[in-house]
Protein backbone atom coordinates (compact mmCIF):
# COMPACT_ATOMS: atom_id res chain seq x y z
CA UNK A 1 0.00 0.00 0.00
CA UNK A 2 2.92 2.39 0.68
CA UNK A 3 4.20 2.07 -2.89
CA UNK A 4 0.69 2.59 -4.22
CA UNK A 5 0.30 5.74 -2.16
CA UNK A 6 3.66 7.15 -3.19
CA UNK A 7 2.82 6.60 -6.88
CA UNK A 8 -0.57 8.32 -6.70
CA UNK A 9 -1.18 11.90 -7.79
CA UNK A 10 -3.16 14.30 -5.64
CA UNK A 11 -6.75 14.74 -6.76
CA UNK A 12 -8.48 18.01 -5.87
CA UNK A 13 -11.13 17.77 -3.17
CA UNK A 14 -14.42 19.61 -3.37
CA UNK A 15 -16.12 21.64 -0.70
CA UNK A 16 -18.45 19.25 1.09
CA UNK A 17 -16.17 16.21 0.71
CA UNK A 18 -15.73 14.37 3.99
CA UNK A 19 -12.34 14.40 5.72
CA UNK A 20 -10.79 11.11 6.74
CA UNK A 21 -12.09 9.67 10.00
CA UNK A 22 -9.78 8.71 12.85
CA UNK A 23 -9.57 5.03 11.85
CA UNK A 24 -8.66 5.89 8.26
CA UNK A 25 -6.05 8.36 9.48
CA UNK A 26 -4.48 5.70 11.70
CA UNK A 27 -4.37 3.27 8.75
CA UNK A 28 -2.45 5.84 6.72
CA UNK A 29 -0.18 6.57 9.70
CA UNK A 30 0.94 2.92 9.57
CA UNK A 31 2.31 3.63 6.08
CA UNK A 32 4.13 6.96 6.45
CA UNK A 33 7.33 7.60 8.39
CA UNK A 34 7.03 7.45 12.18
CA UNK A 35 8.30 11.02 12.26
CA UNK A 36 4.98 12.38 11.00
CA UNK A 37 2.45 13.24 13.69
CA UNK A 38 -1.27 13.84 13.48
CA UNK A 39 -2.57 16.90 15.28
CA UNK A 40 -6.26 16.82 16.28
CA UNK A 41 -7.10 14.60 13.29
CA UNK A 42 -6.86 17.68 11.02
CA UNK A 43 -3.13 18.22 10.43
CA UNK A 44 -0.17 16.05 9.50
CA UNK A 45 3.17 17.53 10.59
CA UNK A 46 6.86 16.66 10.56
CA UNK A 47 10.08 18.48 11.42
CA UNK A 48 13.05 17.95 9.13
CA UNK A 49 16.52 18.82 10.44
CA UNK A 50 19.48 19.95 8.36
CA UNK A 51 23.11 20.86 9.04
CA UNK A 52 22.66 24.46 7.87
CA UNK A 53 20.29 27.04 6.43
CA UNK A 54 21.32 26.42 2.83
CA UNK A 55 20.32 22.74 2.96
CA UNK A 56 17.04 23.59 4.68
CA UNK A 57 16.29 26.18 2.00
CA UNK A 58 17.12 23.74 -0.80
CA UNK A 59 14.73 21.19 0.72
CA UNK A 60 12.05 23.88 1.02
CA UNK A 61 12.44 24.85 -2.63
CA UNK A 62 12.27 21.21 -3.73
CA UNK A 63 9.14 20.73 -1.64
CA UNK A 64 7.64 23.86 -3.21
CA UNK A 65 8.22 22.41 -6.68
CA UNK A 66 6.69 19.09 -5.65
CA UNK A 67 3.66 20.86 -4.19
CA UNK A 68 3.16 22.87 -7.38
CA UNK A 69 3.35 19.70 -9.49
CA UNK A 70 0.85 17.91 -7.25
CA UNK A 71 -1.47 20.89 -6.72
CA UNK A 72 -1.46 20.27 -2.96
CA UNK A 73 0.44 22.81 -0.87
CA UNK A 74 1.83 22.49 2.66
CA UNK A 75 2.39 25.09 5.31
CA UNK A 76 6.16 25.42 5.59
CA UNK A 77 8.18 27.03 8.37
CA UNK A 78 11.84 27.47 7.44
CA UNK A 79 14.49 28.33 9.99
CA UNK A 80 18.21 27.70 10.40
CA UNK A 81 18.74 23.95 10.02
CA UNK A 82 15.06 23.11 10.36
CA UNK A 83 11.93 22.91 8.22
CA UNK A 84 8.52 22.20 9.73
CA UNK A 85 6.05 20.86 7.16
CA UNK A 86 2.31 20.65 7.79
CA UNK A 87 -0.34 19.21 5.51
CA UNK A 88 -4.09 19.60 5.78
CA UNK A 89 -6.83 19.82 3.20
CA UNK A 90 -8.23 23.29 3.79
CA UNK A 91 -11.32 22.79 1.58
CA UNK A 92 -12.61 20.01 3.81
CA UNK A 93 -11.16 21.24 7.12
CA UNK A 94 -9.34 18.00 7.77
CA UNK A 95 -7.09 15.32 6.35
CA UNK A 96 -7.52 13.64 2.98
CA UNK A 97 -5.59 10.95 1.16
CA UNK A 98 -3.74 13.80 -0.61
CA UNK A 99 -2.06 14.79 2.65
CA UNK A 100 -0.63 11.30 3.04
CA UNK A 101 0.40 11.13 -0.62
CA UNK A 102 2.33 14.34 -0.09
CA UNK A 103 3.86 13.06 3.16
CA UNK A 104 5.21 10.01 1.33
CA UNK A 105 6.55 12.12 -1.53
CA UNK A 106 8.06 14.66 0.88
CA UNK A 107 9.94 11.87 2.64
CA UNK A 108 11.49 10.91 -0.71
CA UNK A 109 12.99 14.40 -1.10
Coordinates of C-alpha atoms in Angstrom, one line a residue:
X1 CA 0.0 0.0 0.0
X2 CA 2.9 2.4 0.7
X3 CA 4.2 2.1 -2.9
X4 CA 0.7 2.6 -4.2
X5 CA 0.3 5.7 -2.2
X6 CA 3.7 7.2 -3.2
X7 CA 2.8 6.6 -6.9
X8 CA -0.6 8.3 -6.7
X9 CA -1.2 11.9 -7.8
X10 CA -3.2 14.3 -5.6
X11 CA -6.7 14.7 -6.8
X12 CA -8.5 18.0 -5.9
X13 CA -11.1 17.8 -3.2
X14 CA -14.4 19.6 -3.4
X15 CA -16.1 21.6 -0.7
X16 CA -18.4 19.3 1.1
X17 CA -16.2 16.2 0.7
X18 CA -15.7 14.4 4.0
X19 CA -12.3 14.4 5.7
X20 CA -10.8 11.1 6.7
X21 CA -12.1 9.7 10.0
X22 CA -9.8 8.7 12.8
X23 CA -9.6 5.0 11.8
X24 CA -8.7 5.9 8.3
X25 CA -6.1 8.4 9.5
X26 CA -4.5 5.7 11.7
X27 CA -4.4 3.3 8.7
X28 CA -2.4 5.8 6.7
X29 CA -0.2 6.6 9.7
X30 CA 0.9 2.9 9.6
X31 CA 2.3 3.6 6.1
X32 CA 4.1 7.0 6.5
X33 CA 7.3 7.6 8.4
X34 CA 7.0 7.4 12.2
X35 CA 8.3 11.0 12.3
X36 CA 5.0 12.4 11.0
X37 CA 2.4 13.2 13.7
X38 CA -1.3 13.8 13.5
X39 CA -2.6 16.9 15.3
X40 CA -6.3 16.8 16.3
X41 CA -7.1 14.6 13.3
X42 CA -6.9 17.7 11.0
X43 CA -3.1 18.2 10.4
X44 CA -0.2 16.0 9.5
X45 CA 3.2 17.5 10.6
X46 CA 6.9 16.7 10.6
X47 CA 10.1 18.5 11.4
X48 CA 13.0 18.0 9.1
X49 CA 16.5 18.8 10.4
X50 CA 19.5 20.0 8.4
X51 CA 23.1 20.9 9.0
X52 CA 22.7 24.5 7.9
X53 CA 20.3 27.0 6.4
X54 CA 21.3 26.4 2.8
X55 CA 20.3 22.7 3.0
X56 CA 17.0 23.6 4.7
X57 CA 16.3 26.2 2.0
X58 CA 17.1 23.7 -0.8
X59 CA 14.7 21.2 0.7
X60 CA 12.0 23.9 1.0
X61 CA 12.4 24.9 -2.6
X62 CA 12.3 21.2 -3.7
X63 CA 9.1 20.7 -1.6
X64 CA 7.6 23.9 -3.2
X65 CA 8.2 22.4 -6.7
X66 CA 6.7 19.1 -5.6
X67 CA 3.7 20.9 -4.2
X68 CA 3.2 22.9 -7.4
X69 CA 3.4 19.7 -9.5
X70 CA 0.9 17.9 -7.3
X71 CA -1.5 20.9 -6.7
X72 CA -1.5 20.3 -3.0
X73 CA 0.4 22.8 -0.9
X74 CA 1.8 22.5 2.7
X75 CA 2.4 25.1 5.3
X76 CA 6.2 25.4 5.6
X77 CA 8.2 27.0 8.4
X78 CA 11.8 27.5 7.4
X79 CA 14.5 28.3 10.0
X80 CA 18.2 27.7 10.4
X81 CA 18.7 23.9 10.0
X82 CA 15.1 23.1 10.4
X83 CA 11.9 22.9 8.2
X84 CA 8.5 22.2 9.7
X85 CA 6.1 20.9 7.2
X86 CA 2.3 20.6 7.8
X87 CA -0.3 19.2 5.5
X88 CA -4.1 19.6 5.8
X89 CA -6.8 19.8 3.2
X90 CA -8.2 23.3 3.8
X91 CA -11.3 22.8 1.6
X92 CA -12.6 20.0 3.8
X93 CA -11.2 21.2 7.1
X94 CA -9.3 18.0 7.8
X95 CA -7.1 15.3 6.3
X96 CA -7.5 13.6 3.0
X97 CA -5.6 10.9 1.2
X98 CA -3.7 13.8 -0.6
X99 CA -2.1 14.8 2.7
X100 CA -0.6 11.3 3.0
X101 CA 0.4 11.1 -0.6
X102 CA 2.3 14.3 -0.1
X103 CA 3.9 13.1 3.2
X104 CA 5.2 10.0 1.3
X105 CA 6.6 12.1 -1.5
X106 CA 8.1 14.7 0.9
X107 CA 9.9 11.9 2.6
X108 CA 11.5 10.9 -0.7
X109 CA 13.0 14.4 -1.1

